[in-house]
Coordinates of C-alpha atoms in Angstrom, one line a residue:
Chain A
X8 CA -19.0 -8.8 124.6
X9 CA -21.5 -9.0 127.7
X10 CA -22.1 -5.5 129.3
X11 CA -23.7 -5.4 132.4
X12 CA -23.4 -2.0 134.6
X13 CA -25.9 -3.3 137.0
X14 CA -24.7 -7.0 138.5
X15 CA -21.7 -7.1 140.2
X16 CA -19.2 -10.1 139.5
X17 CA -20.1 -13.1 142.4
X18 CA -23.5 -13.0 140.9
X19 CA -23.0 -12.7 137.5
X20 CA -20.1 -15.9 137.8
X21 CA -22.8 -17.8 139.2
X22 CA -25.1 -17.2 136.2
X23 CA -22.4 -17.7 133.5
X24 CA -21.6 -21.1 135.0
X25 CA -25.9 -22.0 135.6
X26 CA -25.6 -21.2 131.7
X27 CA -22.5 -23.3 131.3
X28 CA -20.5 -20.1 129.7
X29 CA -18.1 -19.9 132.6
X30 CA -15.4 -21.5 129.8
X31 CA -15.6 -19.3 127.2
X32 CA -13.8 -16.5 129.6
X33 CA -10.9 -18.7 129.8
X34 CA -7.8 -17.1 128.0
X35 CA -7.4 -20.4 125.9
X36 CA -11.0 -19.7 124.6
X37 CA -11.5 -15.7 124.5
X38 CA -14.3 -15.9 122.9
X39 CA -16.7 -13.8 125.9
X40 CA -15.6 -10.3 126.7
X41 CA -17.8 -9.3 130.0
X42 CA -17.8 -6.1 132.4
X43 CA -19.9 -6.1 135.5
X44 CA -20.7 -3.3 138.2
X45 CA -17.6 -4.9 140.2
X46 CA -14.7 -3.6 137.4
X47 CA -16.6 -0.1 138.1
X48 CA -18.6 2.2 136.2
X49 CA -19.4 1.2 132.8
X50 CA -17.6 3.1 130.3
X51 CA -19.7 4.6 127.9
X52 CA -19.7 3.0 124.9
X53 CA -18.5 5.5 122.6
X54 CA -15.2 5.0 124.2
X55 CA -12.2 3.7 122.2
X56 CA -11.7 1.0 123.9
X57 CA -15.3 -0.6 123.6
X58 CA -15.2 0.4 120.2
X59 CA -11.7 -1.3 119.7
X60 CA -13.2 -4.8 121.5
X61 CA -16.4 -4.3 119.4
X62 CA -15.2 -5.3 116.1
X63 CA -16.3 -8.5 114.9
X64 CA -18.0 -9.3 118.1
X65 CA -21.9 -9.4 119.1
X66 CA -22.4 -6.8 122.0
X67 CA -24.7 -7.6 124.2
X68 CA -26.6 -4.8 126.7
X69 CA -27.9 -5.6 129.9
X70 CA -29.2 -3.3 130.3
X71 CA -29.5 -1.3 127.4
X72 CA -31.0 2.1 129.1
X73 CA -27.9 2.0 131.6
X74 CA -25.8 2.8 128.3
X75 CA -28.0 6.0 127.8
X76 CA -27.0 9.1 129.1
X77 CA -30.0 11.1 131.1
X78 CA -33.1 10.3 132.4
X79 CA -34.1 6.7 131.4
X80 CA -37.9 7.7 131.3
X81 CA -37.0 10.5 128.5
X82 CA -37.5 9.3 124.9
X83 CA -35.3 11.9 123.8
X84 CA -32.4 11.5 125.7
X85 CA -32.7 7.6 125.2
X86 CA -32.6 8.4 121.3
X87 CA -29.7 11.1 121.8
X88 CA -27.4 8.9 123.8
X89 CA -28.4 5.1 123.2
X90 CA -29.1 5.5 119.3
X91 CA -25.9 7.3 118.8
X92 CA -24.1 4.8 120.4
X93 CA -25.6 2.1 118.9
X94 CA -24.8 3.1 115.8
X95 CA -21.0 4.0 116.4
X96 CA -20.6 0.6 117.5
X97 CA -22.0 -1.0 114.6
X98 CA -19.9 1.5 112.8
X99 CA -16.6 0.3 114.6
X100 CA -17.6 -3.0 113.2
X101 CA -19.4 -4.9 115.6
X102 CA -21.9 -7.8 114.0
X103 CA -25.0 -6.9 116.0
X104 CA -25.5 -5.2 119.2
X105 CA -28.1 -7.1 121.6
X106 CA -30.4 -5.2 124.7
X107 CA -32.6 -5.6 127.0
X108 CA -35.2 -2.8 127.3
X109 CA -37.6 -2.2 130.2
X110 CA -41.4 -1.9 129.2
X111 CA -43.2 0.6 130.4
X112 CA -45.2 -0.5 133.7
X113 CA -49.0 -0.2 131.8
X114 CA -47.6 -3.2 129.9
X115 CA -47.9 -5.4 133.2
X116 CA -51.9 -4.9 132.9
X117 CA -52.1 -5.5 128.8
X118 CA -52.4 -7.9 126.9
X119 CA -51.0 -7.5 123.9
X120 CA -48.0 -6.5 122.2
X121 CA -46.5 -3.9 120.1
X122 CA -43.1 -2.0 119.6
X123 CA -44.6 0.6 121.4
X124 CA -45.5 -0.6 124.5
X125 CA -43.2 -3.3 125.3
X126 CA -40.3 -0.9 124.9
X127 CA -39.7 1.9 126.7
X128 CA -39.8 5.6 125.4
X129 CA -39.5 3.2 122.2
X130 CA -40.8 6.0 119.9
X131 CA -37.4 7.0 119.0
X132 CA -35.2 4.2 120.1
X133 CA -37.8 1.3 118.5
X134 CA -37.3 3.1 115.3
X135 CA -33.7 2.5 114.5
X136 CA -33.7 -1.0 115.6
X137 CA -33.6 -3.8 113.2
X138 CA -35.6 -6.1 115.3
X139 CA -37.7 -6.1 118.5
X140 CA -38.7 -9.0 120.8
X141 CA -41.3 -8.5 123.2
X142 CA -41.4 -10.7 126.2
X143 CA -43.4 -11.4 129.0
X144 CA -43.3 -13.8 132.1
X145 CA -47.1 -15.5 132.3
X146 CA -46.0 -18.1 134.9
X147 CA -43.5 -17.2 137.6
X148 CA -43.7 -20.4 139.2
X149 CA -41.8 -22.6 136.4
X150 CA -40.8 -19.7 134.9
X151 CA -42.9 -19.5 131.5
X152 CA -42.0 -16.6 129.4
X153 CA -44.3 -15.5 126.2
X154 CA -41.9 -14.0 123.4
X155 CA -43.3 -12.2 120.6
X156 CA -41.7 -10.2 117.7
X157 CA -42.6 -6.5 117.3
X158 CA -40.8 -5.5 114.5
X159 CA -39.0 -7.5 112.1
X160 CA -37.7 -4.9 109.5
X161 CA -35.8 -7.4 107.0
X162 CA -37.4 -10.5 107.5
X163 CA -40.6 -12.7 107.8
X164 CA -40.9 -13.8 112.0
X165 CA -42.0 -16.7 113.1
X166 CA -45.2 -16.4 115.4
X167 CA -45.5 -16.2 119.2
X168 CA -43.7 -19.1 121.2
X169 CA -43.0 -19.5 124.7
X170 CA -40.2 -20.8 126.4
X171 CA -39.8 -22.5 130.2
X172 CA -37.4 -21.9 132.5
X173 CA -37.8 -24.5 135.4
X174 CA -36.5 -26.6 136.0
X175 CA -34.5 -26.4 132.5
X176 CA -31.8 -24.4 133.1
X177 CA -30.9 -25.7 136.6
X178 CA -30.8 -29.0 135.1
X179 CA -29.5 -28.7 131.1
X180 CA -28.2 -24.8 132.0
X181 CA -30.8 -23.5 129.7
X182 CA -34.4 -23.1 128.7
X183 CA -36.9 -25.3 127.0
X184 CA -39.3 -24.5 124.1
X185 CA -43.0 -24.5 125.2
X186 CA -44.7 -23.9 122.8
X187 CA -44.1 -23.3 119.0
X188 CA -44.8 -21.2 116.8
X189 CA -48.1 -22.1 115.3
X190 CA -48.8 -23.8 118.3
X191 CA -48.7 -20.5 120.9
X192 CA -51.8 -18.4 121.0
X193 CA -51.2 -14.8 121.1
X194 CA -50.4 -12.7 124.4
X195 CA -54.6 -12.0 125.1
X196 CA -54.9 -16.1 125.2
X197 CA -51.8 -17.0 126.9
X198 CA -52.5 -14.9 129.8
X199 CA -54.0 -16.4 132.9
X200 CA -57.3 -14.5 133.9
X201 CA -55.2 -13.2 136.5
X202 CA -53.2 -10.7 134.2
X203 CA -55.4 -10.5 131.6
X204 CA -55.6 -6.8 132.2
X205 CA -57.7 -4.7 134.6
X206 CA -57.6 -4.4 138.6
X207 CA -56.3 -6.7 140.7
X208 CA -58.1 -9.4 141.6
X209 CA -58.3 -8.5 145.6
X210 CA -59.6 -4.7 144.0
X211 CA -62.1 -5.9 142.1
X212 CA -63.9 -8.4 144.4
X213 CA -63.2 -5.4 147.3
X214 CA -65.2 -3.2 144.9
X215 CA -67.8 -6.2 144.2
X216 CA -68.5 -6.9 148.3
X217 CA -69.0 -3.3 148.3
X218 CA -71.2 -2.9 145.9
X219 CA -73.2 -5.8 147.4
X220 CA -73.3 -4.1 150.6
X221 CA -74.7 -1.0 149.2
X222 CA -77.4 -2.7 147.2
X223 CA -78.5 -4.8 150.5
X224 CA -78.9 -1.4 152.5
X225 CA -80.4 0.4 150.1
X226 CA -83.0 -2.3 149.3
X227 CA -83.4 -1.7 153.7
X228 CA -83.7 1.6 153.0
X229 CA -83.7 3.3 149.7
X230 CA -84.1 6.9 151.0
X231 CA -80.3 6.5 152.9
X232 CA -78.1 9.2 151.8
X233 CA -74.6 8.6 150.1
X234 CA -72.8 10.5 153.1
X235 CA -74.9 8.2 155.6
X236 CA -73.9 5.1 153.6
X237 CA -70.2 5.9 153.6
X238 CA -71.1 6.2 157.8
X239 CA -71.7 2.5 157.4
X240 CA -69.4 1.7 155.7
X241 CA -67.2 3.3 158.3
X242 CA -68.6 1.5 161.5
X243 CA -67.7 -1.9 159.6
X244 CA -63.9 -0.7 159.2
X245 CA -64.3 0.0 155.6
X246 CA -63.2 3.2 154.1
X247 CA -65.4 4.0 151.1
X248 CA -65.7 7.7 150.8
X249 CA -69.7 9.6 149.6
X250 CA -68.0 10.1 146.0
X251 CA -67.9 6.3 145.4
X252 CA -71.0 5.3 146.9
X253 CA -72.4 7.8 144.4
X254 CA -71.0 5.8 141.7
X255 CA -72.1 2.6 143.2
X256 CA -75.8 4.3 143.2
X257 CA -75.7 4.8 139.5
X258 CA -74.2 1.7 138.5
X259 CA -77.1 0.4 140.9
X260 CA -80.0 2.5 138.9
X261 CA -78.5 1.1 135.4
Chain B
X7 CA -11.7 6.6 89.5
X8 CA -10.9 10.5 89.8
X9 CA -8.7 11.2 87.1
X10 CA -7.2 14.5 88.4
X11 CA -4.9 17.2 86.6
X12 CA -1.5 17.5 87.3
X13 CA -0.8 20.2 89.3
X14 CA 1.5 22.5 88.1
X15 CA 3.4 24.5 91.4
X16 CA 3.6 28.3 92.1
X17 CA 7.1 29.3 92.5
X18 CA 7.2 29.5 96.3
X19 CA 5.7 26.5 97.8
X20 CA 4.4 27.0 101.3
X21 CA 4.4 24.5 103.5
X22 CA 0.3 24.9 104.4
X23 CA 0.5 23.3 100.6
X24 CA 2.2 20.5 101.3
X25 CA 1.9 17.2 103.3
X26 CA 4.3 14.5 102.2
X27 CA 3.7 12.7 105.9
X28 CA 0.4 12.4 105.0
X29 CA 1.2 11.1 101.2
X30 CA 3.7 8.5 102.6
X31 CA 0.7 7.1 104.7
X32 CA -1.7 7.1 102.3
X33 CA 0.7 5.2 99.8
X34 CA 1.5 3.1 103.2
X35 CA -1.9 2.0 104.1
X36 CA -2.6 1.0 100.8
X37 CA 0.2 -1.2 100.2
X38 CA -0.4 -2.7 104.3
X39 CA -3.8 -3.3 103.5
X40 CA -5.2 -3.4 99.7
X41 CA -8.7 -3.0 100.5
X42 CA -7.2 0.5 101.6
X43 CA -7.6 1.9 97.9
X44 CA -11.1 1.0 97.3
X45 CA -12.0 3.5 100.1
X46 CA -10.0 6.3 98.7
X47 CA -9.7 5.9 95.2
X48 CA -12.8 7.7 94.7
X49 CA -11.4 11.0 96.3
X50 CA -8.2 10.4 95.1
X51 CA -6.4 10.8 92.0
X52 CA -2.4 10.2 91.2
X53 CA -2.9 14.1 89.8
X54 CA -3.5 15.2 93.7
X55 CA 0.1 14.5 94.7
X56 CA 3.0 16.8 95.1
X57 CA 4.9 17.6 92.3
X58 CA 8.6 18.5 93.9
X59 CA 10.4 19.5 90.5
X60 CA 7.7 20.5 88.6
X61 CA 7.4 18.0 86.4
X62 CA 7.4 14.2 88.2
X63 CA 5.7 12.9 91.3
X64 CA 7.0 10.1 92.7
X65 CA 3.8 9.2 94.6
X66 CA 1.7 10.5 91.9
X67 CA 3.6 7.7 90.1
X68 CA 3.4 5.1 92.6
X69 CA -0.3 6.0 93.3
X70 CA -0.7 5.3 89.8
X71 CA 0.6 2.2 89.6
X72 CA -1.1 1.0 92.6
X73 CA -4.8 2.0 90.5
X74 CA -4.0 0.3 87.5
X75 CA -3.0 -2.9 89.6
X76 CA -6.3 -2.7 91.6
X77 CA -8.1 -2.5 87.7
X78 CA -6.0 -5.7 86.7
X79 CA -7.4 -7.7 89.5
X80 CA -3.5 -8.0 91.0
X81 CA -1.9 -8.0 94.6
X82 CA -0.3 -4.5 95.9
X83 CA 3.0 -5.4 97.2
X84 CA 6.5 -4.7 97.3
X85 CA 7.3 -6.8 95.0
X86 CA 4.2 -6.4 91.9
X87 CA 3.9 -2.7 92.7
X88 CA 8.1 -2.5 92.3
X89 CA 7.6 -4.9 89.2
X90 CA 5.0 -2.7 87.8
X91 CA 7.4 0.5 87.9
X92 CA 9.8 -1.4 86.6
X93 CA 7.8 -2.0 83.4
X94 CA 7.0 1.9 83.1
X95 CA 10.9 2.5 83.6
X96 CA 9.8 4.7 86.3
X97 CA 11.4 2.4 90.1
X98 CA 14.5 4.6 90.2
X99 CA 12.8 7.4 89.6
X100 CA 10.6 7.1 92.6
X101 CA 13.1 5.9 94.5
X102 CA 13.3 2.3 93.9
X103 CA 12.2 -1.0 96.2
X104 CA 14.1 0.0 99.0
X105 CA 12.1 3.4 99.1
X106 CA 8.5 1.7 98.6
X107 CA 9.5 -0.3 101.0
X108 CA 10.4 2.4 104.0
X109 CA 6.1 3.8 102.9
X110 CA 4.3 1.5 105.1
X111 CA 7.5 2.5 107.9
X112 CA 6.3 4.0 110.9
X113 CA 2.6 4.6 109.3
X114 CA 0.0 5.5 112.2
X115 CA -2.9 3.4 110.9
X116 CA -4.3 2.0 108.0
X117 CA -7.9 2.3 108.9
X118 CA -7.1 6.5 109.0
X119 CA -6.5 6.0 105.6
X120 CA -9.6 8.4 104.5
X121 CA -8.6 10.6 106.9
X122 CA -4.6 11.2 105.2
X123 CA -6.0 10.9 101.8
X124 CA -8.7 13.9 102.5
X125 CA -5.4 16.3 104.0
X126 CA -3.5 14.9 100.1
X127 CA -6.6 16.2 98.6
X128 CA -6.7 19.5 100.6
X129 CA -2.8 20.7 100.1
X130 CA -3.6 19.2 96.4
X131 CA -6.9 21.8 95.9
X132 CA -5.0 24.4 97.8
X133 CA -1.6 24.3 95.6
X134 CA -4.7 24.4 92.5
X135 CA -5.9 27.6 93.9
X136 CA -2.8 29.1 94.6
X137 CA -1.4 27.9 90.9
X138 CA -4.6 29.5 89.8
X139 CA -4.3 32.9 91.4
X140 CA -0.6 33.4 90.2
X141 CA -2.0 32.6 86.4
X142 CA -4.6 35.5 87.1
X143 CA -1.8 38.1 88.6
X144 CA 0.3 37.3 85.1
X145 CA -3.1 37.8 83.3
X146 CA -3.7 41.4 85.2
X147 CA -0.2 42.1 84.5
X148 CA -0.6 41.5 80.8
X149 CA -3.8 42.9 80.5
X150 CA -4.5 46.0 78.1
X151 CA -7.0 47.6 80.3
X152 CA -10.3 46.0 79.7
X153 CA -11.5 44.5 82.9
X154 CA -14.5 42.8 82.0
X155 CA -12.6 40.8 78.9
X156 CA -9.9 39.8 81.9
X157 CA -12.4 38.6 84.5
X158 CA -13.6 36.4 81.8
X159 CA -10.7 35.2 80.9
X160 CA -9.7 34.5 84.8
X161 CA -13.2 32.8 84.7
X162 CA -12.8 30.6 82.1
X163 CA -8.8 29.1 82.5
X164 CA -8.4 30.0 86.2
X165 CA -11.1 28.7 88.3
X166 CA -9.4 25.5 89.7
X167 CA -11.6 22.4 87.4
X168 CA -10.7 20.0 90.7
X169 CA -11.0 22.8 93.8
X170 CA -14.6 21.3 94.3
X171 CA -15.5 19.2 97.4
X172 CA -14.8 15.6 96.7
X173 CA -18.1 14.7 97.2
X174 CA -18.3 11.2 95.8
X175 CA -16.4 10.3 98.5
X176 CA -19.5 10.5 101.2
X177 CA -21.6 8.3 99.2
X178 CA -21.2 4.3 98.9
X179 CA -19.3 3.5 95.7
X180 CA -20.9 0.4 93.5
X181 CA -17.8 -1.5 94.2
X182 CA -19.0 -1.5 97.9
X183 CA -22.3 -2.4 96.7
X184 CA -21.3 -5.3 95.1
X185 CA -18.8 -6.4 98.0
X186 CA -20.8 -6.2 100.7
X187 CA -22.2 -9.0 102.2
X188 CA -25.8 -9.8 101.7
X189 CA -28.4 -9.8 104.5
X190 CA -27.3 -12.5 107.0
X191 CA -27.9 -13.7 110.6
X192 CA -25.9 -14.8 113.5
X193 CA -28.9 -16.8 114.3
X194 CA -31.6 -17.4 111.6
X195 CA -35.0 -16.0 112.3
X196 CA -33.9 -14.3 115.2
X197 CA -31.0 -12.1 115.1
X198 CA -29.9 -10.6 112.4
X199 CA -26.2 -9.0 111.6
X200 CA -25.3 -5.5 111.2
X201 CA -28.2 -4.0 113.4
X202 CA -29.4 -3.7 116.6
X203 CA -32.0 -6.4 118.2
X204 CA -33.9 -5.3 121.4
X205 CA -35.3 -7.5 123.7
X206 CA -38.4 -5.2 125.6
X207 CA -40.1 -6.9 129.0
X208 CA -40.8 -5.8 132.3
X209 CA -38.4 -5.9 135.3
X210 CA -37.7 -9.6 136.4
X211 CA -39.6 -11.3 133.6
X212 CA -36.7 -13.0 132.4
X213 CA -34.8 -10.6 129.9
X214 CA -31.6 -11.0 131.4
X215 CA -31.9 -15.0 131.1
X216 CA -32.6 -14.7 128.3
X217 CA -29.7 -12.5 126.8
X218 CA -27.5 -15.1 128.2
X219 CA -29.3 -17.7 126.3
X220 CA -28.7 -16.0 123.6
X221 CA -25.2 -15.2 124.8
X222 CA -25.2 -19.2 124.9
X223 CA -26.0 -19.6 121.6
X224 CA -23.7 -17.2 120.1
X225 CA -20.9 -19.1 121.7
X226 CA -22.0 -22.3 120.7
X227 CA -21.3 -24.1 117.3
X228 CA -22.3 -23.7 114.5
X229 CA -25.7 -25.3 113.3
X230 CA -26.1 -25.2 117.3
X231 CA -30.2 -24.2 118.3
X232 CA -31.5 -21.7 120.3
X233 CA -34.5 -22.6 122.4
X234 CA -34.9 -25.5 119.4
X235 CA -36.1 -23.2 117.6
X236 CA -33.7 -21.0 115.9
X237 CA -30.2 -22.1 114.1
X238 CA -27.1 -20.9 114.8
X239 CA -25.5 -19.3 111.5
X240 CA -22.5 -18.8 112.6
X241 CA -19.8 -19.2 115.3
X242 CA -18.9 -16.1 117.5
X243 CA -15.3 -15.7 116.7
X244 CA -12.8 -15.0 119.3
X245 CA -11.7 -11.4 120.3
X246 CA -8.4 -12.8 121.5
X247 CA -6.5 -9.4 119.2
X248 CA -7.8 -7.9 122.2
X249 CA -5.3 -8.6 124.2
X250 CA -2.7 -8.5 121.9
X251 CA 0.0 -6.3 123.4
X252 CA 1.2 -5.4 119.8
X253 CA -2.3 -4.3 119.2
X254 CA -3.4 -0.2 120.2
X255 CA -6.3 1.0 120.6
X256 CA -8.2 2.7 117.5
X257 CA -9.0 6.0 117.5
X258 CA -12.2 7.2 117.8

């Protein structure tokens, strides 16, 4: 059963046949159950009838937080509504239930993972689930995604392994192992330098040029007041307020 | 199993002390669906059902029966469970086949069966109580003035023995121990049955593609890989009783 309150049909029908399970919707086959954006809202799943279609299926969330009732951000109210209805599902007899879970934005700028911060408001909700995988994109151009378990509470995991997208699944409707397990670094090595945590790139060389600048006029002038150096700054087109350049001083005088 | 006293009835049965609806569904589910009884038979006992003249329940009977099947390892059907009160010399007396027959008639559902066996309990404990309270009038009645020696005796022979809670009932049974399934996969190393799998990433790094991969895999055969990685346990079976007009909605 494929939930998805947040697609509407045309695109999702393009996806299910790019993944070659347009078929399985077929009466003669039965076997995928979905509801998109386009049949309306989402019933909540603590309604009869998902319960009813639930049994004996695997229920997939996407996403999970659009099944939680309040303010997505709110750990609490992600452990009142989703938890809840997690459970009743499995309850009613469904053989695992599936989501995706946003991370919380810091996670773009870290490098590692844990149940904590590749799930969001995840005190609460990471704690009933049986396992977590955290994932992240480290190459948008072929589509490289790092996957990484975060909390396997019955079982031995295998290590990290990455998977690749393009041009995989346009071609064989589906994506390609990488890298193995064994063979996969972790998240910290995987990373380009580019998001391996930290500014932005264009920040941090901004913040270099400036500091250059500043050293350069002060070895002119070393007398040359913060407030005159942000003057400077100005007549070049650069906004840099006195605060900063008093920063730049000190990190100069280390 | 809760082997329950008879219950002996006041005089003037009220109907708040009786279900038989509730009786006839419980006997129902059980014989629609044998795997009925191993949910209930720890609540109930063949003692907890209504006694019309005093002295024979026919359910009680029947309910009986259907127990010491389940302990011989046999079938609950029309025709054992009929068979079975034959050999007691008891069929006519509950109202023969054609009576056992009309239980699972017109039964709401058999997976309410907890639910119709807890209001059998409930009228059961009740007509207890009520049973009990007439035997402690008579006592007062009888008594020769000595209060405290009464109250004990009220204590002692009136206090209904099966008026508790039927607490086993909320705790697993070992039966279900045993018959559970063990700890299993749909797809080894990856996702496991009976739980809840999260997949956490930021927005547009792929967790939707991903979900359908699995989706994919689900769908797939069995012995089938995911990402070449991960086997397949088992095929996702179809949910075609879905749309099975004959089919309602459960209750929730």
């Amino acid at each position: 059963m494929y939930l998805i309150p947040e697609c509407s049909l045309a695109p999702f029908k393009h996806r299910l046949r790019l993944f070659g399970l347009y078929d399985c919707l077929r009466p003669e086959d039965g076997r995928l159950l979905v509801r998109t954006l386009s049949k309306g809202p989402t019933p909540c799943l603590s309604d009869s009838r998902i319960l009813y279609a639930a049994k004996g299926a695997h229920v997939i969330l996407d996403t999970a937080v659009r099944f939680s009732e309040g303010d997505e951000n709110s750990a609490t109210d992600n452990q009142r509504g989703l938890a809840k209805d997690i459970f009743a599902l499995l309850a009613s007899g469904a053989r695992s239930v599936i989501g995706a879970h946003h991370s919380p934005k810091p996670f773009a700028k870290q490098n590692h993972m844990t149940l904590e911060n590749i799930l969001r408001g995840s005190g609460d909700m990471g704690a009933m689930l049986t396992t977590a995988w955290g994932i992240k994109q480290i190459d948008a151009e072929q589509n490289i995604i790092h996957i990484q378990n975060c909390k396997p509470r019955d079982f031995q995991p295998c290590g990290p392994f990455q998977i690749i997208g393009r041009p995989f699944i346009e071609e064989h409707g589906d994506f390609q192992l990488h890298k193995q397990p064994g063979e996969c670094g972790e998240l910290a090595d995987e990373q380009t330098e580019r998001d391996k945590g930290g500014a932005p790139t264009q920040v941090r060389e901004a913040r270099a040029a400036n500091l250059a600048r500043v050293r350069n006029w002060l070895d002119q002038d070393p007398n040359q007041s913060s407030e005159q150096l942000a003057r400077r700054f100005k007549e070049i087109g650069v906004a840099v307020s006195a605060v900063t350049i008093r920063k730049y001083k000190m990190e100069l005088s280390r | 199993m809760v082997s329950s006293p008879q219950v002996e009835m006041p005089e003037k049965l009220t109907p708040p002390l009786l279900n038989i609806e509730a009786e006839r569904c419980v006997l129902g589910a059980v014989l629609s669906d044998n795997k009925a009884l191993t949910q209930i038979a720890q609540q109930l006992g063949s003692g907890d059902f209504f006694r019309p003249d005093n002295s024979f329940s026919r359910h009680g009977e029947i309910f009986s029966a259907m127990l010491y099947l389940a302990d011989q390892a046999k079938p609950i059907d029309l025709v054992v469970l009929s068979e079975e009160l034959q050999r007691r010399g008891q069929l006519e007396r509950c109202g023969g086949a054609p009576y056992i027959a009309s239980l699972a008639d017109g039964m709401p559902r058999v997976s309410n069966v907890e639910h119709y066996a807890r209001i059998v309990k409930e009228k059961a404990n009740l007509r207890r109580i009520a049973h009990a309270a007439e035997r402690a009038r008579d006592l007062a009645l009888s008594a020769n003035g000595d209060t405290a020696a009464l109250l004990s005796e009220i204590a002692s022979r009136c206090v209904p023995v099966d008026a508790q809670p039927a607490w086993q009932g909320v705790f697993h049974s070992f039966d279900e121990f045993e018959s559970s399934a063990p700890l299993n996969f749909a797809i080894d190393g990856f996702l496991q049955n009976d739980g809840a799998t999260m997949i956490g990433g930021l927005s547009g790094h792929g967790k939707t593609l991903i979900l359908r991969s699995i989706a994919k895999a689900l769908l797939g055969c069995k012995g089938a890989r995911l990402w070449d990685l991960f086997t397949v346990s088992e095929r996702a079976s179809g949910a075609r009783y879905v749309f099975d007009p004959r089919m309602q909605p459960r209750a929730v």
